[in-house]
mmCIF file with all atom_site columns, N, CA and C in Angstrom:
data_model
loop_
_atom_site.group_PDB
_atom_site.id
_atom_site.type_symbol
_atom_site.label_atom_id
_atom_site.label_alt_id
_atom_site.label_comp_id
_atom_site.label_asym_id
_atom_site.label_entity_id
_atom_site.label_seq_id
_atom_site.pdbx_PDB_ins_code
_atom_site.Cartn_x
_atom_site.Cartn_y
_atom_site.Cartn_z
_atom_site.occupancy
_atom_site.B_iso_or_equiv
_atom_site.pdbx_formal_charge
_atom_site.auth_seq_id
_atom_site.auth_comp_id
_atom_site.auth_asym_id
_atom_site.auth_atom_id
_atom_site.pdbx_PDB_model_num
ATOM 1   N N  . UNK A 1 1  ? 28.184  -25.991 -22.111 1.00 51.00 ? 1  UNK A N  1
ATOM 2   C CA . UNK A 1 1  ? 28.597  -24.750 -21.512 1.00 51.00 ? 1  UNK A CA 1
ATOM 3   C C  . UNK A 1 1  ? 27.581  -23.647 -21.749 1.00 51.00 ? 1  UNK A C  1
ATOM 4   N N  . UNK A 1 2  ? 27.005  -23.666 -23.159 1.00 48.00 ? 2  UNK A N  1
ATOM 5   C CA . UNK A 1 2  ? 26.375  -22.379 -23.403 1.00 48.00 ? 2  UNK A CA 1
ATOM 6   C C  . UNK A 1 2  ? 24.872  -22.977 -22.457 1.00 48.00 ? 2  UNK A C  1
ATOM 7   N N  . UNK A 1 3  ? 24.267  -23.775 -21.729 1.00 48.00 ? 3  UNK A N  1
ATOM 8   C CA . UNK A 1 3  ? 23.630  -23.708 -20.687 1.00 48.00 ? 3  UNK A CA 1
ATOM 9   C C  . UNK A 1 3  ? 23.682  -23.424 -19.429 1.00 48.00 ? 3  UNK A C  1
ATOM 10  N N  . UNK A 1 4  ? 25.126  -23.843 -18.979 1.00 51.00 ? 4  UNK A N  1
ATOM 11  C CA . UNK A 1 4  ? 25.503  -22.665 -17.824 1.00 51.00 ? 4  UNK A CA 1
ATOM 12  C C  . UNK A 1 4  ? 25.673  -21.389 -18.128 1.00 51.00 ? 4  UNK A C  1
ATOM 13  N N  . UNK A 1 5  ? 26.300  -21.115 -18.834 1.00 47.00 ? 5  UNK A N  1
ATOM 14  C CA . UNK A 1 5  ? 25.611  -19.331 -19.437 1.00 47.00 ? 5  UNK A CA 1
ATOM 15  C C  . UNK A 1 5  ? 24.014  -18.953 -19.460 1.00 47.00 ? 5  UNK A C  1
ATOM 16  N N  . UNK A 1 6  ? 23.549  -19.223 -19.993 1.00 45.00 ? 6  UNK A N  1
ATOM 17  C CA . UNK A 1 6  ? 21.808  -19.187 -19.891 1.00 45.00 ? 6  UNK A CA 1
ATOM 18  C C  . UNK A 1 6  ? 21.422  -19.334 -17.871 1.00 45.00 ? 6  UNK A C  1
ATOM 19  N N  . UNK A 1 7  ? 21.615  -20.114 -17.859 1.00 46.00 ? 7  UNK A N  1
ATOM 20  C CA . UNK A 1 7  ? 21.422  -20.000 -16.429 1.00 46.00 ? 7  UNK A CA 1
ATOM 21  C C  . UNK A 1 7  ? 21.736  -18.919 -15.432 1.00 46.00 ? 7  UNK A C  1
ATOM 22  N N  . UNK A 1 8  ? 23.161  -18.710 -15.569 1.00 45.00 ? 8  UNK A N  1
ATOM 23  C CA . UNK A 1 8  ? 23.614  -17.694 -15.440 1.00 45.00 ? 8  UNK A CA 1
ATOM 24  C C  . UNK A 1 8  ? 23.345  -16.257 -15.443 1.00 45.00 ? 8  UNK A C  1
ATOM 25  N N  . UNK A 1 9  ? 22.550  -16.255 -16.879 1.00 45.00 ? 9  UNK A N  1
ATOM 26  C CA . UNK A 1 9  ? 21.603  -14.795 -17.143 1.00 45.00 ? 9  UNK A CA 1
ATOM 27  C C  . UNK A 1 9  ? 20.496  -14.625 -16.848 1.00 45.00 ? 9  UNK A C  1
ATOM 28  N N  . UNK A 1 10 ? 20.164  -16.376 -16.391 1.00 44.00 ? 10 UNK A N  1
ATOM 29  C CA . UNK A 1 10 ? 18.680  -16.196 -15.742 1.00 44.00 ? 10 UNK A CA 1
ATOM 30  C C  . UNK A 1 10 ? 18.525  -15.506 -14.285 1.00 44.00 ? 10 UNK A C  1
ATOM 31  N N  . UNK A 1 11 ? 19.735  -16.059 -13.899 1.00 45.00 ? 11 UNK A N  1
ATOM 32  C CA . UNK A 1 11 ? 19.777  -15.796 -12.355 1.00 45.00 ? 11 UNK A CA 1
ATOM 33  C C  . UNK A 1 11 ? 20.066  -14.168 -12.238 1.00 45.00 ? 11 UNK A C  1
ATOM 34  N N  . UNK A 1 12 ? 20.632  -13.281 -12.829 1.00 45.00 ? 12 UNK A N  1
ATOM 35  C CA . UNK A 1 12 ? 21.025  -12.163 -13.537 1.00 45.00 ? 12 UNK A CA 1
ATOM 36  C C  . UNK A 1 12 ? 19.291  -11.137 -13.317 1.00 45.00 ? 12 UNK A C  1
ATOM 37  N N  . UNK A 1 13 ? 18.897  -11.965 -14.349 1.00 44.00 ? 13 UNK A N  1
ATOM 38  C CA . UNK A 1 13 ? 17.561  -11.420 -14.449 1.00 44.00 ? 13 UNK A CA 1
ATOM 39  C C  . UNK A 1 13 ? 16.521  -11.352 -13.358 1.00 44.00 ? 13 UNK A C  1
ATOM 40  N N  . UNK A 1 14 ? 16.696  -12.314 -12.637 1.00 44.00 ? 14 UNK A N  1
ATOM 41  C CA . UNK A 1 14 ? 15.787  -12.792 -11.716 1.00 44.00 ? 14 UNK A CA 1
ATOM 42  C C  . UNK A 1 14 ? 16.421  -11.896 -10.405 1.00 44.00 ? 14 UNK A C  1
ATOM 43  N N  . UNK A 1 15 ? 17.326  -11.136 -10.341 1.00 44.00 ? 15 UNK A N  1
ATOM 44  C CA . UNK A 1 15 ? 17.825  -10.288 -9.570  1.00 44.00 ? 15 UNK A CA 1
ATOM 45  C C  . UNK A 1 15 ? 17.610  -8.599  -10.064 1.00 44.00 ? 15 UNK A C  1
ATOM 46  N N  . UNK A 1 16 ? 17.865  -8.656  -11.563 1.00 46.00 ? 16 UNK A N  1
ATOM 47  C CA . UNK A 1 16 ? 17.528  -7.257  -12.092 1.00 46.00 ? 16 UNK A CA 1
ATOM 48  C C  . UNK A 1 16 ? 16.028  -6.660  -11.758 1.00 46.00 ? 16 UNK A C  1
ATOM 49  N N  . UNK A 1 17 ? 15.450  -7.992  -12.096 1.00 45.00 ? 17 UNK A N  1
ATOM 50  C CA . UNK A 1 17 ? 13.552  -7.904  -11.861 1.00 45.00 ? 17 UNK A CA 1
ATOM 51  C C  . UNK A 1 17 ? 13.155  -7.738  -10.296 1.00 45.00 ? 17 UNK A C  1
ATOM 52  N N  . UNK A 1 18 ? 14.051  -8.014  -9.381  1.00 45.00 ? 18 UNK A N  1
ATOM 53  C CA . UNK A 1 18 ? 13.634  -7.932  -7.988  1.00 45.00 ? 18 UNK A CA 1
ATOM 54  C C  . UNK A 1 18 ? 14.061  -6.183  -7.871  1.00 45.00 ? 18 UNK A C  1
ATOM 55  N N  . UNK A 1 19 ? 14.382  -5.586  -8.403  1.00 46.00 ? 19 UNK A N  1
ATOM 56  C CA . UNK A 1 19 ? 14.352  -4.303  -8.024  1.00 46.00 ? 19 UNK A CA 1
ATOM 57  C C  . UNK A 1 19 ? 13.045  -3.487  -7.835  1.00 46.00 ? 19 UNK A C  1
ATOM 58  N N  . UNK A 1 20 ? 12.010  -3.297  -8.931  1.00 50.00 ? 20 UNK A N  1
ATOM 59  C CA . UNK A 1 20 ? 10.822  -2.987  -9.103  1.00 50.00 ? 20 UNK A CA 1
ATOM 60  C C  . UNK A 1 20 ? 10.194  -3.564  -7.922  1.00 50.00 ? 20 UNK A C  1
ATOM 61  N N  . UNK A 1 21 ? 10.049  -4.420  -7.268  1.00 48.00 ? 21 UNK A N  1
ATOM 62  C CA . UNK A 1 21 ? 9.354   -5.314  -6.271  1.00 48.00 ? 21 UNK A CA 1
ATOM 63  C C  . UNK A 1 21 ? 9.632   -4.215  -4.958  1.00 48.00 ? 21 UNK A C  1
ATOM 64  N N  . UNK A 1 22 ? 10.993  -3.733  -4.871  1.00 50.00 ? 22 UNK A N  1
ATOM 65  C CA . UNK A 1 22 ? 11.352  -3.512  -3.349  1.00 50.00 ? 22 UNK A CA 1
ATOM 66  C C  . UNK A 1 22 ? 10.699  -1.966  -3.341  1.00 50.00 ? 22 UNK A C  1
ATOM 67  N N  . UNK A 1 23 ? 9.895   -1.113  -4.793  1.00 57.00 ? 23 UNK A N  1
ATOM 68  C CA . UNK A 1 23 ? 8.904   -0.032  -4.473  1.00 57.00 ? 23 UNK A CA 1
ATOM 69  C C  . UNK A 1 23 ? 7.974   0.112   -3.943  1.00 57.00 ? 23 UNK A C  1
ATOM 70  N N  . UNK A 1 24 ? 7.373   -1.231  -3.731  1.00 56.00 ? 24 UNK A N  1
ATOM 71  C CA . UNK A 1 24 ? 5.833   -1.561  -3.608  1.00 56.00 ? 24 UNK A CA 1
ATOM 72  C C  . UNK A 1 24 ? 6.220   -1.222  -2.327  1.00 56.00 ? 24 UNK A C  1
ATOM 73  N N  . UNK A 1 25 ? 5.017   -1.074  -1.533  1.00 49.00 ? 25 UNK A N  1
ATOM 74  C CA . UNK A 1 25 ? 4.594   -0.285  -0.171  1.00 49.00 ? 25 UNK A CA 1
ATOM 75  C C  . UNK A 1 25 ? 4.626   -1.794  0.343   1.00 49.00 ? 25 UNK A C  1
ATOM 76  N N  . UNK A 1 26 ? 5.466   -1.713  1.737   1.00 79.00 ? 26 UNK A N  1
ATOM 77  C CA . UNK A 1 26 ? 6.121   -3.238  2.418   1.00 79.00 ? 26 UNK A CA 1
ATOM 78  C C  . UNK A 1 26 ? 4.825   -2.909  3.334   1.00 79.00 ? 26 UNK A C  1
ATOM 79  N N  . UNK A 1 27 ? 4.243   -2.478  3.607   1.00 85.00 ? 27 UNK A N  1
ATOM 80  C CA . UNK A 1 27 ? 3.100   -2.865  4.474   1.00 85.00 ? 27 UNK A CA 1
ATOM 81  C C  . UNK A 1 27 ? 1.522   -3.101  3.865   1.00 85.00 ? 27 UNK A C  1
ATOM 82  N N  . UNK A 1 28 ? 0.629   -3.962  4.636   1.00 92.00 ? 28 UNK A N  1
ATOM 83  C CA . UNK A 1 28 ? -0.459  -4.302  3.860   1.00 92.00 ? 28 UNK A CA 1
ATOM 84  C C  . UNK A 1 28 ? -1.099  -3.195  3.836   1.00 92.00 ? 28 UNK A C  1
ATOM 85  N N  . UNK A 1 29 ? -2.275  -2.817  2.723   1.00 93.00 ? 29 UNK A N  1
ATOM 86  C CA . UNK A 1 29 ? -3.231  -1.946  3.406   1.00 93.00 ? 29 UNK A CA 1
ATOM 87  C C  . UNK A 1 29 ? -3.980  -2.230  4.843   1.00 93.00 ? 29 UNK A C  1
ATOM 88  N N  . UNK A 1 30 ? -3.983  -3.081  5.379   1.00 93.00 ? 30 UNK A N  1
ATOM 89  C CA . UNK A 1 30 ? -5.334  -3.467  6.463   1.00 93.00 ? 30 UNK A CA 1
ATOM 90  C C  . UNK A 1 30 ? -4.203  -2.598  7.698   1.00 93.00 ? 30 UNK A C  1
ATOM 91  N N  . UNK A 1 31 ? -2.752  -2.726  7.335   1.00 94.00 ? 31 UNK A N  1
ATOM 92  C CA . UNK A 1 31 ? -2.126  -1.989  8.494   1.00 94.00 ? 31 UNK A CA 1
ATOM 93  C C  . UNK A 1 31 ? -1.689  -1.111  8.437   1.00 94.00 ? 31 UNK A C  1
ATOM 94  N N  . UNK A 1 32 ? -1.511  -0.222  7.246   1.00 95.00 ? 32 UNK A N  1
ATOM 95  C CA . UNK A 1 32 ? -0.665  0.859   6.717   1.00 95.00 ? 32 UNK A CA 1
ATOM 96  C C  . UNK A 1 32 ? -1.961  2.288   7.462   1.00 95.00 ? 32 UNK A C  1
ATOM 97  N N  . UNK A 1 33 ? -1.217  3.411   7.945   1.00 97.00 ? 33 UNK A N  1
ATOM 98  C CA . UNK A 1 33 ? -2.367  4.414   8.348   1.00 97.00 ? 33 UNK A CA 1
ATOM 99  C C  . UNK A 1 33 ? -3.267  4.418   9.397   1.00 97.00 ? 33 UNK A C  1
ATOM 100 N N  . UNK A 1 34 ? -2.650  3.711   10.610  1.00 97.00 ? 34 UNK A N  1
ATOM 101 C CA . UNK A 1 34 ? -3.961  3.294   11.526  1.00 97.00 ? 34 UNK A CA 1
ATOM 102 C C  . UNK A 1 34 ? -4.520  4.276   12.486  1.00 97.00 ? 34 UNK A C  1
ATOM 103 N N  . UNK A 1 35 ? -3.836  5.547   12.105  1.00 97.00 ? 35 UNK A N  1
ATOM 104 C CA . UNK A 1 35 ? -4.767  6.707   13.177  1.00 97.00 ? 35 UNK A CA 1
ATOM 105 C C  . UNK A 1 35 ? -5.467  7.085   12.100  1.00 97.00 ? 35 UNK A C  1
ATOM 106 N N  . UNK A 1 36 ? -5.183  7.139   10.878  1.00 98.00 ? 36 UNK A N  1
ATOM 107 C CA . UNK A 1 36 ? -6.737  7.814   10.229  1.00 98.00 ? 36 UNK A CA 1
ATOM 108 C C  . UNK A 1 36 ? -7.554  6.703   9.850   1.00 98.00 ? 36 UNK A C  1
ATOM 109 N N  . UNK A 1 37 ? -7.267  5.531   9.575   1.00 98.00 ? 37 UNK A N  1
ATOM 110 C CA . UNK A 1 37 ? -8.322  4.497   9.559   1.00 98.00 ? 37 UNK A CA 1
ATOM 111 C C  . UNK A 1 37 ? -8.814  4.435   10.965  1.00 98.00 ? 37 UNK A C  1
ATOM 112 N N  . UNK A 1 38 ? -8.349  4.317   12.306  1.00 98.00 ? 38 UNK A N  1
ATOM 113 C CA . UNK A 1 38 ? -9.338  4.122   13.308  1.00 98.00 ? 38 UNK A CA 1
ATOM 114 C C  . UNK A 1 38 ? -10.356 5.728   13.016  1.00 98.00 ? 38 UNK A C  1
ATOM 115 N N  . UNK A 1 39 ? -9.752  6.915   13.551  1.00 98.00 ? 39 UNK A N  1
ATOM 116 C CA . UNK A 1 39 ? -10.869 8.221   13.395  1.00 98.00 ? 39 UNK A CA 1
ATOM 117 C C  . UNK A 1 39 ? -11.912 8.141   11.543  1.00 98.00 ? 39 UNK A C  1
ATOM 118 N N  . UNK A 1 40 ? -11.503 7.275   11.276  1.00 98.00 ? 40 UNK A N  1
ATOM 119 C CA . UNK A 1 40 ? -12.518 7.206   9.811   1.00 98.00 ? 40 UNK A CA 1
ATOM 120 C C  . UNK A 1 40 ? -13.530 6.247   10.470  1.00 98.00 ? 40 UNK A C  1
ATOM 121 N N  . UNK A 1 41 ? -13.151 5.037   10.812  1.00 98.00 ? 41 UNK A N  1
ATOM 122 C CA . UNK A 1 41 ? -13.978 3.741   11.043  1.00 98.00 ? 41 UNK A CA 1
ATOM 123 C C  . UNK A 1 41 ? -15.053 4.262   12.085  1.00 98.00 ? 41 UNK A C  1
ATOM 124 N N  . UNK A 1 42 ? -14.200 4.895   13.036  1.00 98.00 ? 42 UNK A N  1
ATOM 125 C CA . UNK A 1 42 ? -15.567 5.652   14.146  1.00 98.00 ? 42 UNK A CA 1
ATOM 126 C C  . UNK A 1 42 ? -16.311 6.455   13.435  1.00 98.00 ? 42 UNK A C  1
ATOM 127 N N  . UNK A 1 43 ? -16.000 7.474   13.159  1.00 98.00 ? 43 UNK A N  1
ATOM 128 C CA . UNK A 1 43 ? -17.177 8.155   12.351  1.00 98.00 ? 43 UNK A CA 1
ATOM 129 C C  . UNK A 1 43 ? -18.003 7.888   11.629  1.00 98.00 ? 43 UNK A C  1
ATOM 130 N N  . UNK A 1 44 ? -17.589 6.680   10.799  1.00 98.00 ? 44 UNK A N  1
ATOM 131 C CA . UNK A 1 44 ? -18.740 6.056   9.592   1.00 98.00 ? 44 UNK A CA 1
ATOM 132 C C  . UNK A 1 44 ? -19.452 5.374   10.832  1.00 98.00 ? 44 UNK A C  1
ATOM 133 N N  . UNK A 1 45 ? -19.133 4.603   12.139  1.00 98.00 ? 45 UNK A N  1
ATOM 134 C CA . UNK A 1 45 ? -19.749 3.909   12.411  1.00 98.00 ? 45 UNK A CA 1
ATOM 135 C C  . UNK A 1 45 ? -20.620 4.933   13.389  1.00 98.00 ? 45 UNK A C  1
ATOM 136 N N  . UNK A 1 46 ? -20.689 5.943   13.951  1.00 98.00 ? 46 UNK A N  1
ATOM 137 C CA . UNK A 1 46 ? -20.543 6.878   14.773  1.00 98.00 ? 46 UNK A CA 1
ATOM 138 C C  . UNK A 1 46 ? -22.352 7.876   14.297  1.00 98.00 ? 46 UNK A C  1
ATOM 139 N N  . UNK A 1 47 ? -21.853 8.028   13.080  1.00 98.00 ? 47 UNK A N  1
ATOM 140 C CA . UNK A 1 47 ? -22.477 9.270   12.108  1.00 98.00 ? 47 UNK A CA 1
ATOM 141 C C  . UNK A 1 47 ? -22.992 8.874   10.911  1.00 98.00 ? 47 UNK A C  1
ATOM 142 N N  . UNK A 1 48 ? -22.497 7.732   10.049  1.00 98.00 ? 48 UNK A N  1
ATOM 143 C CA . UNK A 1 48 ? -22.200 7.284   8.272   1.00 98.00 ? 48 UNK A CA 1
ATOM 144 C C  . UNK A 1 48 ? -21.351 7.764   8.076   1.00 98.00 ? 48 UNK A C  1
ATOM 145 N N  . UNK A 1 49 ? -21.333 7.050   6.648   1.00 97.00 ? 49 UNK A N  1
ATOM 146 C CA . UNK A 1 49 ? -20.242 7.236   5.780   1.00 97.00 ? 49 UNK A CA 1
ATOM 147 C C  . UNK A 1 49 ? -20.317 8.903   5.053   1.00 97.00 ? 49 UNK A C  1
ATOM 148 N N  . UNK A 1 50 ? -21.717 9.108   4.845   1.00 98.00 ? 50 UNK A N  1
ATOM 149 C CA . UNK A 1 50 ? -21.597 10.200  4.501   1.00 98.00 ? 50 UNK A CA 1
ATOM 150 C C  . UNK A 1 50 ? -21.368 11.377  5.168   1.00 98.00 ? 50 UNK A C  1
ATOM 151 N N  . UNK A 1 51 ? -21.356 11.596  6.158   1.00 98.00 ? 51 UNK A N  1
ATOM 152 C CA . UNK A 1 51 ? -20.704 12.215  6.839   1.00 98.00 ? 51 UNK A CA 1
ATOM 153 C C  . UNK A 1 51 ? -19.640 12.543  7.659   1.00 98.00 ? 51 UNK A C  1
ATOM 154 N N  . UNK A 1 52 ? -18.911 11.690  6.877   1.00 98.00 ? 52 UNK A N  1
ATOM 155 C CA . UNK A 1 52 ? -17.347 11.408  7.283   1.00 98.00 ? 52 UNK A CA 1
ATOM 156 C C  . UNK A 1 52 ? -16.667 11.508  6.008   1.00 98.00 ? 52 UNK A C  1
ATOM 157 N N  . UNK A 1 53 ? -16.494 12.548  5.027   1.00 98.00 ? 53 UNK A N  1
ATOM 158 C CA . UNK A 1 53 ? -15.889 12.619  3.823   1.00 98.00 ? 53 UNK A CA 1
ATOM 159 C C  . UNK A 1 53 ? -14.377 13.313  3.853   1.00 98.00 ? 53 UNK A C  1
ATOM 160 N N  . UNK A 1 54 ? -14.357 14.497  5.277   1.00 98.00 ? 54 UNK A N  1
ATOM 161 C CA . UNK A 1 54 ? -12.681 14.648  5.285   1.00 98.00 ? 54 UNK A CA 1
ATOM 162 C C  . UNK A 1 54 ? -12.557 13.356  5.755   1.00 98.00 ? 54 UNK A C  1
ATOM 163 N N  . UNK A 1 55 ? -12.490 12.733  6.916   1.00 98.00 ? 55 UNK A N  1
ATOM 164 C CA . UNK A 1 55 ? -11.701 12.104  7.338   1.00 98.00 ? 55 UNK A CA 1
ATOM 165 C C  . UNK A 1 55 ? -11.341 10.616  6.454   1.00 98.00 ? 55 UNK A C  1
ATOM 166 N N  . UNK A 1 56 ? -12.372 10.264  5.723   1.00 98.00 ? 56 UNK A N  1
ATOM 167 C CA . UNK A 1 56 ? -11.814 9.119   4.544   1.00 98.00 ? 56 UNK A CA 1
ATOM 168 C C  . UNK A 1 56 ? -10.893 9.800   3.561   1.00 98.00 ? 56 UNK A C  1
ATOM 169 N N  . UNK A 1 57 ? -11.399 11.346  3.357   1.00 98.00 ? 57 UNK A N  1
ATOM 170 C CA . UNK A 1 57 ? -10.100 11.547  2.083   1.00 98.00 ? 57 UNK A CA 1
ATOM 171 C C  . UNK A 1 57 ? -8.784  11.692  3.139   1.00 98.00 ? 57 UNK A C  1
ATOM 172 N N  . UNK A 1 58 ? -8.820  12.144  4.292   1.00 98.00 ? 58 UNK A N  1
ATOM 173 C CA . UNK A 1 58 ? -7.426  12.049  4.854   1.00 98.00 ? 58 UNK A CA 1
ATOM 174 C C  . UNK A 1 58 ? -6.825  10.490  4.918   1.00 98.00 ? 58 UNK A C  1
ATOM 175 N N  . UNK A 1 59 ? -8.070  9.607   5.127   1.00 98.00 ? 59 UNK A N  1
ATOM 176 C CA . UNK A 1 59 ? -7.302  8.154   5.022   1.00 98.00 ? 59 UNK A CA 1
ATOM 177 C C  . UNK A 1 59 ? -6.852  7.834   4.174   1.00 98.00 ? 59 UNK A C  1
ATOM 178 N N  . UNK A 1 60 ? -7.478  8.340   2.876   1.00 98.00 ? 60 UNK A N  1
ATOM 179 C CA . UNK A 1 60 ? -7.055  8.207   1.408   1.00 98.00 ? 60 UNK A CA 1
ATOM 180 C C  . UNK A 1 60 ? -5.542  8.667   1.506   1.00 98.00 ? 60 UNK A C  1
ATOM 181 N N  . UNK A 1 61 ? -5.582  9.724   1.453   1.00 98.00 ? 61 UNK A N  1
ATOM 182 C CA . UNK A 1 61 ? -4.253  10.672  1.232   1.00 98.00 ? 61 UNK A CA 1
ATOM 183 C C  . UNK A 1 61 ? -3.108  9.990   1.881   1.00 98.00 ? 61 UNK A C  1
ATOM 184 N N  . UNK A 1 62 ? -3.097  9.314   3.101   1.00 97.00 ? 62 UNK A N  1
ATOM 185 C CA . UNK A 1 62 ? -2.291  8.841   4.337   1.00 97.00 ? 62 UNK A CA 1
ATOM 186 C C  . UNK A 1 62 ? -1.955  7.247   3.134   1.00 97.00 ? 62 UNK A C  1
ATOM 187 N N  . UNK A 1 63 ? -2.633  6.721   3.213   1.00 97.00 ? 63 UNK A N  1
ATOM 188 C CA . UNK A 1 63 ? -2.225  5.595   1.927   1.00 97.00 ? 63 UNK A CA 1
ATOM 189 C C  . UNK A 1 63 ? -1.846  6.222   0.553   1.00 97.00 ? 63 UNK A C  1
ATOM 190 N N  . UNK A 1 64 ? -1.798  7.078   -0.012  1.00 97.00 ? 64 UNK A N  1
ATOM 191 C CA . UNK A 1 64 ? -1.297  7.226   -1.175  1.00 97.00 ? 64 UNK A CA 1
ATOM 192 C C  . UNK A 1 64 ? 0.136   7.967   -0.960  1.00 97.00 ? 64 UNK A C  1
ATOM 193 N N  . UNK A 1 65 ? 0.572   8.581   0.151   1.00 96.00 ? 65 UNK A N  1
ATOM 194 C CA . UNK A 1 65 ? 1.815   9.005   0.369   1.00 96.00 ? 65 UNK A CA 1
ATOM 195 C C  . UNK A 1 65 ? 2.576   7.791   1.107   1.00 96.00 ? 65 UNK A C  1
ATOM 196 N N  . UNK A 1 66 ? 1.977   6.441   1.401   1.00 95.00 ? 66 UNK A N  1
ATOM 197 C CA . UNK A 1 66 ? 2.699   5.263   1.233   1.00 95.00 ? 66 UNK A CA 1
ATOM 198 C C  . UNK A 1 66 ? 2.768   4.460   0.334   1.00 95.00 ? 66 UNK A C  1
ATOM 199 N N  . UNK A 1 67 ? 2.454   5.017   -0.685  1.00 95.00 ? 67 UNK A N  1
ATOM 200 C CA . UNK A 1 67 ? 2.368   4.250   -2.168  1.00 95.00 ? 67 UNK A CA 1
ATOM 201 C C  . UNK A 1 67 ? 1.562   3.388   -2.546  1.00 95.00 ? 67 UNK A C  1
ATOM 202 N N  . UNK A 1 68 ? 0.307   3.396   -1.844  1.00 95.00 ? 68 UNK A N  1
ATOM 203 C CA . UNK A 1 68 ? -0.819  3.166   -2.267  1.00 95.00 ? 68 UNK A CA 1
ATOM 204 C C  . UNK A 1 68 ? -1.429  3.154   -3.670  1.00 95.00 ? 68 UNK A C  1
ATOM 205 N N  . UNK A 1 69 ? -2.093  2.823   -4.094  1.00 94.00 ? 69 UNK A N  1
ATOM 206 C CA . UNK A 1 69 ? -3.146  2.899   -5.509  1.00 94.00 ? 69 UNK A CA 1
ATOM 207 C C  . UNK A 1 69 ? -4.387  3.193   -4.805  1.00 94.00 ? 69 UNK A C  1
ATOM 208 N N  . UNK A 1 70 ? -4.830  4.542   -5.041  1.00 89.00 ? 70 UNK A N  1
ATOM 209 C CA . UNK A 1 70 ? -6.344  4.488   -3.961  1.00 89.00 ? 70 UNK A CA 1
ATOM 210 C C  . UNK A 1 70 ? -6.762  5.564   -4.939  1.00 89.00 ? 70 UNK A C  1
#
């Protein structure tokens, strides 16, 4: 019996721990932000990179208010 209990708390756990999971940002980066990643991608390709520094920090910014790590 006291292994169906254990089991029991595993399954418990394995549900408590799926909470933290459902924060993470449900979209990938490659798709998350795609009007400031396209107006970034033109410009670097357009001008460089260095001369495209708002519009990457706006891409930045646009991923970190989707919960990004950037």
């Amino acid at each position: 019996m006291s292994s169906v209990k254990s089991k029991a708390n595993e399954s418990n756990g394995v549900s408590a721990s799926a909470t933290p999971l459902e924060q993470k940002p449900k979209l990938r980066p490659c798709c998350a932000c795609p009007e400031t990643k396209k107006l970034r991608d033109e410009c670097i390709i357009e001008r460089g990179e260095e001369n495209c520094g708002d519009l990457i920090e706006k891409h930045k910014q646009c991923m970190r208010d989707l919960g990004f790590k950037i």
